[in-house]
XYZ file of C-alpha atoms in Angstrom:
545
model
C -115.285 -62.894 112.063
C -111.718 -62.726 112.643
C -109.653 -65.917 112.666
C -106.079 -66.152 113.724
C -103.795 -68.610 111.957
C -100.190 -69.476 112.632
C -98.115 -70.249 109.546
C -94.790 -71.996 110.105
C -92.282 -71.566 107.319
C -89.485 -74.157 107.389
C -86.212 -73.464 105.773
C -85.145 -75.623 102.821
C -82.616 -78.162 103.910
C -79.204 -78.017 102.211
C -76.900 -80.994 101.814
C -73.400 -80.358 103.057
C -71.241 -83.293 101.930
C -67.783 -83.742 103.466
C -66.241 -83.860 99.979
C -67.373 -82.580 96.633
C -64.868 -84.745 94.702
C -63.081 -87.859 95.700
C -60.442 -90.052 93.999
C -59.072 -93.462 94.942
C -57.955 -96.722 93.468
C -60.248 -99.430 92.209
C -61.486 -101.429 95.181
C -61.409 -98.432 97.464
C -64.399 -97.227 99.516
C -66.126 -93.876 99.339
C -66.155 -91.830 102.503
C -68.774 -89.147 101.988
C -70.292 -87.815 105.229
C -73.592 -85.934 104.883
C -74.658 -82.950 107.005
C -77.422 -80.372 106.621
C -78.261 -76.908 107.825
C -81.588 -78.253 109.104
C -81.483 -80.482 112.052
C -83.049 -83.865 111.561
C -82.802 -83.739 107.815
C -82.637 -87.044 105.988
C -80.676 -87.763 102.830
C -81.248 -89.636 99.629
C -79.069 -89.973 96.552
C -78.682 -91.557 93.187
C -75.483 -93.065 91.782
C -74.625 -93.076 88.106
C -71.639 -94.823 86.458
C -70.838 -96.867 83.309
C -67.467 -98.603 83.888
C -67.697 -99.187 87.597
C -69.494 -101.637 89.814
C -70.342 -101.282 93.517
C -72.186 -98.010 93.420
C -75.889 -97.765 94.352
C -78.547 -95.197 95.238
C -79.925 -94.652 98.725
C -82.377 -96.991 100.366
C -85.638 -95.317 101.359
C -85.932 -94.804 105.076
C -82.426 -95.935 105.790
C -81.559 -92.668 107.476
C -77.963 -92.988 106.252
C -75.821 -89.966 106.904
C -72.826 -91.168 104.871
C -72.078 -92.918 101.621
C -69.594 -95.782 102.083
C -69.461 -97.939 98.960
C -66.624 -100.084 97.566
C -66.114 -99.185 93.909
C -64.392 -101.471 91.417
C -63.514 -100.725 87.803
C -64.835 -103.201 85.324
C -62.422 -105.891 84.143
C -59.899 -104.819 81.471
C -60.742 -101.187 82.133
C -57.531 -99.204 81.804
C -59.000 -95.712 82.032
C -60.263 -94.091 85.214
C -64.004 -94.254 85.800
C -66.362 -91.961 87.655
C -69.402 -92.340 89.828
C -71.716 -89.344 90.077
C -73.685 -89.112 93.283
C -76.662 -86.676 93.298
C -77.650 -86.071 96.939
C -80.856 -84.427 98.231
C -81.686 -83.410 101.850
C -85.277 -83.538 103.120
C -86.636 -81.972 106.314
C -90.103 -81.004 107.450
C -91.465 -82.184 104.166
C -89.209 -79.879 102.274
C -86.651 -81.022 99.710
C -83.489 -79.077 99.322
C -81.553 -78.447 96.159
C -79.563 -81.470 94.890
C -75.794 -81.538 95.403
C -73.443 -83.519 93.138
C -70.389 -85.410 94.386
C -68.068 -86.964 91.754
C -65.920 -89.927 92.767
C -63.047 -90.899 90.426
C -61.934 -94.534 90.506
C -58.403 -95.049 89.190
C -57.255 -98.356 87.673
C -54.624 -100.433 89.462
C -51.580 -100.835 87.187
C -50.060 -104.228 86.352
C -46.530 -105.234 85.396
C -45.499 -107.684 82.674
C -41.909 -108.804 83.011
C -39.744 -110.035 80.159
C -38.490 -112.745 80.234
C -41.856 -114.139 81.179
C -40.258 -117.019 83.102
C -39.334 -114.525 85.836
C -35.899 -116.140 85.868
C -32.685 -115.319 84.076
C -29.208 -116.813 84.024
C -26.174 -114.758 83.130
C -22.416 -115.014 83.447
C -20.479 -112.979 85.950
C -19.638 -109.618 84.471
C -22.637 -109.613 82.135
C -25.597 -107.245 82.378
C -29.154 -108.257 83.173
C -31.730 -107.802 80.444
C -35.046 -107.462 82.249
C -37.712 -105.175 80.751
C -41.168 -104.130 81.995
C -44.455 -103.280 80.355
C -48.110 -103.027 81.410
C -51.620 -102.488 80.194
C -51.759 -98.867 81.328
C -49.671 -96.126 79.840
C -47.495 -93.953 82.040
C -47.199 -96.663 84.665
C -44.134 -96.140 86.820
C -42.035 -99.221 87.627
C -39.702 -99.392 90.554
C -37.735 -102.295 91.883
C -35.948 -103.279 94.990
C -33.312 -105.897 95.639
C -35.037 -108.422 97.856
C -31.918 -110.560 98.219
C -28.415 -110.775 96.830
C -26.332 -113.818 97.651
C -22.758 -114.060 96.399
C -23.295 -111.270 93.874
C -22.354 -107.612 93.707
C -23.773 -104.889 91.475
C -27.500 -105.249 92.262
C -29.152 -101.896 93.185
C -32.664 -100.556 93.758
C -34.016 -98.389 90.995
C -36.849 -97.403 88.693
C -37.495 -97.345 84.987
C -38.664 -99.709 82.300
C -35.733 -102.128 82.413
C -33.109 -103.500 84.758
C -29.706 -103.420 83.058
C -27.189 -103.981 85.802
C -23.811 -105.676 85.543
C -23.676 -108.430 88.128
C -20.488 -110.067 89.347
C -20.044 -113.101 91.533
C -18.087 -112.357 94.680
C -16.694 -115.857 94.977
C -16.074 -119.002 92.975
C -19.649 -120.266 93.319
C -22.944 -119.473 91.667
C -24.846 -116.487 93.110
C -28.427 -115.170 92.895
C -30.227 -111.857 92.978
C -33.985 -111.467 93.550
C -35.563 -108.267 92.245
C -39.129 -107.235 93.148
C -40.775 -104.950 90.599
C -43.781 -102.854 91.636
C -46.017 -100.892 89.198
C -47.652 -97.627 90.348
C -49.870 -95.034 88.738
C -51.780 -92.114 90.287
C -50.991 -93.448 93.701
C -52.266 -96.902 92.834
C -49.871 -99.754 93.379
C -50.201 -102.995 91.434
C -49.205 -106.498 92.351
C -45.370 -106.811 92.544
C -43.483 -109.363 90.474
C -40.274 -111.053 91.541
C -37.474 -111.968 89.134
C -34.630 -114.262 90.107
C -31.314 -113.794 88.326
C -28.776 -116.599 88.596
C -25.176 -115.452 88.107
C -22.696 -118.131 87.115
C -19.028 -117.531 87.863
C -16.617 -117.018 84.996
C -13.774 -119.542 85.145
C -10.276 -118.182 85.521
C -7.454 -119.894 83.714
C -4.021 -120.270 85.255
C -1.007 -121.031 83.110
C 1.964 -119.428 81.463
C 1.610 -117.807 78.066
C 5.249 -118.617 77.341
C 6.531 -122.039 76.363
C 10.075 -123.311 75.887
C 11.160 -123.546 72.262
C 10.897 -126.999 70.725
C 12.990 -128.836 68.201
C 11.082 -130.348 65.320
C 9.509 -133.631 66.401
C 9.310 -132.767 70.100
C 5.993 -132.497 71.976
C 4.376 -129.516 73.598
C 3.928 -129.388 77.360
C 1.148 -126.842 77.870
C -0.331 -127.076 81.361
C -3.297 -124.930 82.458
C -5.572 -125.144 85.480
C -8.563 -123.551 87.234
C -10.562 -123.966 90.449
C -13.532 -126.010 89.260
C -13.111 -129.625 88.150
C -16.094 -129.338 85.773
C -14.418 -126.604 83.755
C -14.180 -127.343 80.034
C -11.061 -126.139 78.232
C -11.430 -125.522 74.504
C -8.475 -124.603 72.336
C -7.922 -123.678 68.724
C -4.577 -123.578 66.922
C -3.043 -121.160 64.440
C 0.097 -122.795 62.967
C 2.685 -120.998 60.870
C 5.228 -123.264 59.185
C 4.430 -126.119 61.573
C 2.366 -129.305 61.333
C 0.954 -131.535 64.083
C -1.067 -128.957 66.033
C -4.781 -129.769 66.359
C -7.692 -128.102 68.137
C -9.316 -129.937 71.022
C -11.255 -129.916 74.269
C -10.728 -131.371 77.738
C -12.468 -131.212 81.118
C -10.939 -130.941 84.556
C -9.362 -128.629 87.061
C -6.084 -128.998 85.137
C -5.199 -130.290 81.684
C -2.065 -130.950 79.651
C -1.831 -130.364 75.906
C 0.927 -132.610 74.559
C 1.265 -132.665 70.772
C 4.390 -133.463 68.705
C 5.127 -130.580 66.327
C 7.172 -130.671 63.135
C 8.451 -127.812 61.024
C 7.188 -127.917 57.444
C 10.317 -126.285 56.036
C 13.890 -125.550 57.000
C 13.059 -122.355 58.896
C 11.651 -121.670 62.341
C 7.869 -121.863 62.737
C 5.377 -121.449 65.549
C 1.895 -122.410 66.718
C -0.492 -120.235 68.728
C -2.660 -122.271 71.100
C -5.680 -120.119 72.078
C -7.173 -121.743 75.195
C -10.575 -120.708 76.586
C -12.104 -122.055 79.830
C -15.874 -122.671 79.919
C -17.978 -123.270 83.052
C -21.805 -123.612 83.043
C -21.870 -121.955 79.659
C -19.695 -119.029 80.748
C -16.388 -118.525 78.923
C -13.421 -117.110 80.762
C -10.709 -114.875 79.406
C -8.596 -116.964 76.993
C -4.832 -117.131 77.014
C -2.619 -117.569 73.978
C 0.417 -119.792 74.292
C 2.885 -119.410 71.425
C 5.169 -122.386 70.850
C 8.195 -121.850 68.613
C 9.506 -124.889 66.741
C 13.055 -124.929 65.385
C 13.990 -127.177 62.458
C 16.465 -129.987 62.916
C 19.790 -129.627 61.144
C 19.843 -131.834 58.062
C 23.110 -133.578 57.366
C 23.906 -135.902 54.500
C 27.005 -137.830 53.586
C 28.039 -139.384 50.305
C 29.784 -142.731 50.108
C 33.336 -142.496 48.841
C 36.634 -144.230 48.427
C 40.191 -143.875 49.541
C 43.010 -144.869 47.243
C 45.426 -147.545 48.391
C 48.489 -148.956 46.727
C 49.204 -152.608 46.155
C 50.359 -152.977 49.755
C 47.091 -151.508 51.033
C 48.706 -148.242 52.159
C 46.450 -145.225 51.517
C 47.928 -142.563 49.316
C 44.806 -140.494 48.743
C 42.107 -139.663 51.346
C 38.391 -138.942 50.996
C 36.693 -135.837 52.431
C 33.312 -136.472 54.055
C 31.187 -133.304 53.906
C 28.130 -132.844 56.167
C 26.739 -130.063 53.969
C 26.647 -127.613 56.904
C 29.064 -125.011 58.235
C 31.310 -124.714 61.267
C 29.900 -121.346 62.359
C 26.387 -122.379 63.403
C 26.827 -126.070 64.142
C 28.815 -128.421 66.330
C 29.678 -131.891 65.039
C 30.449 -135.331 66.406
C 32.025 -137.858 64.026
C 32.287 -141.577 64.710
C 33.924 -144.454 62.894
C 33.042 -148.131 62.773
C 35.219 -150.965 61.683
C 33.060 -153.957 60.975
C 30.532 -154.266 63.764
C 32.710 -152.997 66.593
C 32.026 -149.322 67.297
C 35.138 -147.320 67.876
C 35.039 -144.298 70.201
C 34.093 -140.903 68.908
C 36.847 -139.637 66.656
C 38.903 -137.229 68.769
C 39.030 -133.698 67.449
C 36.532 -134.413 64.685
C 34.222 -131.446 65.324
C 34.203 -129.739 61.950
C 31.695 -129.786 59.142
C 34.033 -132.045 57.149
C 36.211 -135.001 58.035
C 39.054 -136.509 56.045
C 38.714 -140.286 55.996
C 41.916 -142.326 55.925
C 40.453 -145.735 56.725
C 37.977 -148.050 55.104
C 34.714 -148.386 57.025
C 31.472 -146.667 58.022
C 31.501 -143.093 59.260
C 28.639 -141.242 60.964
C 28.091 -137.632 61.903
C 25.594 -135.748 64.080
C 25.242 -131.969 63.985
C 23.895 -129.755 66.779
C 22.678 -126.223 66.103
C 24.743 -124.092 68.479
C 21.888 -121.589 68.896
C 18.789 -123.803 69.187
C 20.569 -126.943 70.481
C 18.505 -128.999 68.034
C 20.222 -132.222 67.002
C 20.248 -133.521 63.465
C 19.562 -136.943 62.099
C 22.435 -139.427 62.091
C 24.014 -139.500 58.656
C 26.345 -142.252 57.585
C 28.616 -143.018 54.682
C 30.649 -146.039 53.691
C 34.235 -145.476 52.619
C 35.742 -148.269 50.546
C 39.221 -148.862 49.131
C 40.118 -148.477 45.483
C 43.371 -149.600 43.778
C 44.589 -147.429 40.914
C 45.197 -148.804 37.453
C 48.909 -149.258 36.735
C 49.355 -148.943 32.971
C 47.586 -148.451 29.677
C 48.160 -149.494 26.071
C 46.524 -148.078 22.972
C 45.809 -150.138 19.895
C 45.310 -148.286 16.638
C 43.321 -149.537 13.691
C 45.120 -150.117 10.375
C 47.080 -147.137 9.030
C 45.276 -144.916 6.579
C 41.881 -146.433 7.368
C 38.831 -144.322 6.564
C 37.742 -144.506 10.221
C 40.773 -144.428 12.460
C 39.968 -146.166 15.745
C 41.852 -146.237 19.045
C 41.222 -148.934 21.653
C 42.557 -148.280 25.166
C 43.454 -151.204 27.395
C 44.138 -150.614 31.115
C 45.976 -152.908 33.484
C 45.209 -153.183 37.188
C 42.904 -151.164 39.425
C 39.349 -151.787 40.583
C 37.810 -148.345 40.110
C 35.248 -147.295 37.543
C 37.290 -146.026 34.606
C 36.635 -143.036 32.363
C 38.484 -142.278 29.114
C 39.389 -138.977 27.450
C 40.823 -138.096 24.030
C 42.791 -134.860 24.098
C 40.599 -132.287 25.911
C 37.317 -133.944 24.993
C 34.638 -135.123 27.384
C 35.219 -138.090 29.647
C 33.467 -141.223 28.453
C 32.846 -144.703 29.781
C 33.821 -146.386 26.519
C 37.487 -147.245 25.936
C 37.089 -146.939 22.129
C 37.580 -143.723 20.144
C 36.504 -143.689 16.490
C 36.965 -141.241 13.651
C 40.259 -140.066 15.086
C 42.147 -137.607 12.940
C 45.742 -138.166 12.016
C 48.483 -136.788 14.185
C 49.509 -136.777 17.828
C 46.773 -137.278 20.462
C 46.717 -137.450 24.259
C 44.899 -140.371 25.864
C 43.927 -139.903 29.525
C 42.420 -142.541 31.832
C 40.961 -141.721 35.272
C 38.573 -143.484 37.622
C 35.516 -142.027 39.308
C 37.113 -142.637 42.705
C 39.946 -140.251 41.850
C 42.656 -142.878 42.267
C 43.746 -143.515 38.682
C 45.398 -140.980 36.420
C 47.256 -142.367 33.365
C 48.210 -140.526 30.163
C 49.873 -141.488 26.897
C 50.548 -139.789 23.597
C 49.428 -141.636 20.459
C 50.326 -141.049 16.783
C 47.547 -141.731 14.339
C 48.959 -142.452 10.890
C 47.123 -140.708 8.057
C 47.630 -138.245 5.226
C 45.992 -134.893 4.406
C 43.385 -135.094 1.650
C 44.417 -131.652 0.435
C 46.780 -128.757 1.132
C 46.797 -125.038 0.290
C 50.306 -123.665 -0.378
C 49.300 -119.989 -0.346
C 51.724 -118.805 2.329
C 49.123 -118.127 5.046
C 50.777 -120.541 7.468
C 47.998 -123.145 7.313
C 48.260 -126.339 5.270
C 51.113 -124.853 3.243
C 52.891 -128.228 2.875
C 51.886 -131.814 2.407
C 53.361 -134.955 4.105
C 52.352 -138.199 5.760
C 51.038 -137.528 9.304
C 52.425 -139.366 12.300
C 54.423 -142.108 10.602
C 57.949 -140.921 11.526
C 59.772 -143.841 9.789
C 63.140 -142.710 8.386
C 63.388 -145.859 6.239
C 60.021 -145.313 4.628
C 60.001 -144.199 1.002
C 57.466 -141.554 -0.065
C 57.065 -140.526 -3.748
C 54.735 -137.893 -5.258
C 53.587 -138.119 -8.923
C 51.433 -136.075 -11.243
C 48.442 -137.598 -12.941
C 50.622 -138.871 -15.752
C 53.008 -140.744 -13.425
C 55.811 -138.230 -13.550
C 57.836 -138.204 -10.313
C 57.637 -134.764 -8.759
C 59.080 -135.220 -5.272
C 60.622 -137.785 -2.916
C 60.031 -137.058 0.778
C 61.170 -138.337 4.145
C 58.208 -139.708 6.118
C 59.434 -138.272 9.403
C 58.315 -135.488 11.720
C 61.494 -133.599 10.755
C 60.512 -133.480 7.079
C 59.377 -130.121 5.735
C 56.990 -131.835 3.292
C 56.151 -130.776 -0.269
C 55.259 -127.158 -0.958
C 53.676 -127.718 -4.435
C 56.728 -126.522 -6.360
C 58.510 -128.447 -9.102
C 61.620 -127.063 -10.801
C 60.931 -123.726 -9.130
C 57.493 -123.626 -10.690
C 54.216 -123.588 -8.796
C 52.228 -126.522 -9.938
C 48.541 -125.978 -10.700
C 45.590 -126.960 -8.544
C 44.722 -130.532 -9.303
C 45.016 -134.051 -7.894
C 48.419 -135.602 -7.241
C 49.364 -139.181 -6.420
C 51.749 -140.758 -3.949
C 53.163 -144.105 -2.972
C 54.479 -144.996 0.473
C 56.632 -147.996 1.355
C 56.519 -148.421 5.159
C 56.490 -150.935 7.980
C 53.393 -151.661 10.045
C 53.570 -154.022 13.005
C 56.799 -155.513 11.558
C 55.349 -156.092 8.087
C 56.460 -154.250 4.952
C 53.564 -152.569 3.199
C 52.904 -150.156 0.389
C 50.091 -147.617 0.352
C 48.899 -145.646 -2.692
C 46.449 -142.765 -2.767
C 45.961 -139.228 -4.078
C 45.400 -135.752 -2.595
C 44.468 -132.321 -3.906
C 46.451 -129.142 -4.275
C 44.298 -126.034 -3.905
C 45.433 -122.510 -4.554
């Protein structure tokens, strides 16, 4: 028996996906279209992944011819994830070989901006300091200038930080808004906006030069700016000057007025360093140097003029300012009582010769700095000179010869001098040696000058007749009385010599009868007149060879 059978052999269906690999950002949707070489084939698949959600296998009997699934990386996942789809075609009861499609899901980068407040305030001319970071390495950050109002210097760019110098274009506050966008592998994260406020820098207007001052005068430093809320701060650096202090003031214009004084007799200066400050932004400071010149210092000393008994001056007094005629100009005035007399004509020198009693004043002006001195004054009084002097001597031959000087007339302060000795206030001289002496009397006002020679009566206690020219003879000193009788005796009372007690006498030379007498003591008697009274004086002296 022969039987005929028909055997149909169907081809195995093959899956032909539209893509073998696919890559997109988290949250994207697969787009895998499925075809087969066998018409009417159906498809099924499995989906495998560990760090992704949204994937799923096929639903039996769905008849889907594409895989469209939204895939999302798990939270905090910074590495790319993959979904593996294994797809099988089925037709006529036949299953084809599985085909694998791998879908890569890339993370979406983020951006973390520092400062975290997303706002920054800087001063005009300063650079921004905005840095970026993110959770995913190799993220690329780019920014764009969303808006720029009243500011120049803001530009689009990319990198990990915005460091751009921003400058206000006017006198008011300006702003710049940057928008920073992270991107990685074609995935763009959520942009962040940063607002930068740019405060204007105040500009100070004022001269750095200042007129020179005389000691005691005040500064006049005026500075200004556009904004009335500007704060001006200043510090001082004085050299040889006192009175300068640091300070602060607010306003569109200020005045620094401080009296300055030199600390010595030379020129000094103060540097005022003034800085404007507006909304925390300092402007460029200016330095104002103020020179301070010292005042001339004049001083006068009271004095006297000498007048005679009729009140007529015969000796003037020179008033000296202590300065010179080269660098200074002078004005002298004179007062008589309380009635001021006009400025003394022609009195423009450093000194003035006073010829009248009264009060004189002088003011000096530095011819270079024009600084004016203090007013110095001096009182000139009248002094009458003493008219005569007498000298009273203590008793002749006293052991301590004393001279007492008596002056007549005058109202000055007297000083007394014996020979060339020092001037003294006392009118008594003690221990005066025998012989001729000069007595001089002056007064401290320079009006009195009296002199007189005085003989002090005494005798030498020894003499040395050796021919050397000193003390070679012996005689009474200073008596000069021709009627006086002077006798010299040896120790036994023998008369050796009779002398004349006058300045013309040659005295005794120690010789008797052409013989040199030996060294020993010898005696003498003297009959003389003192103050109209006859007296006799006896004593002894030594001869030394």
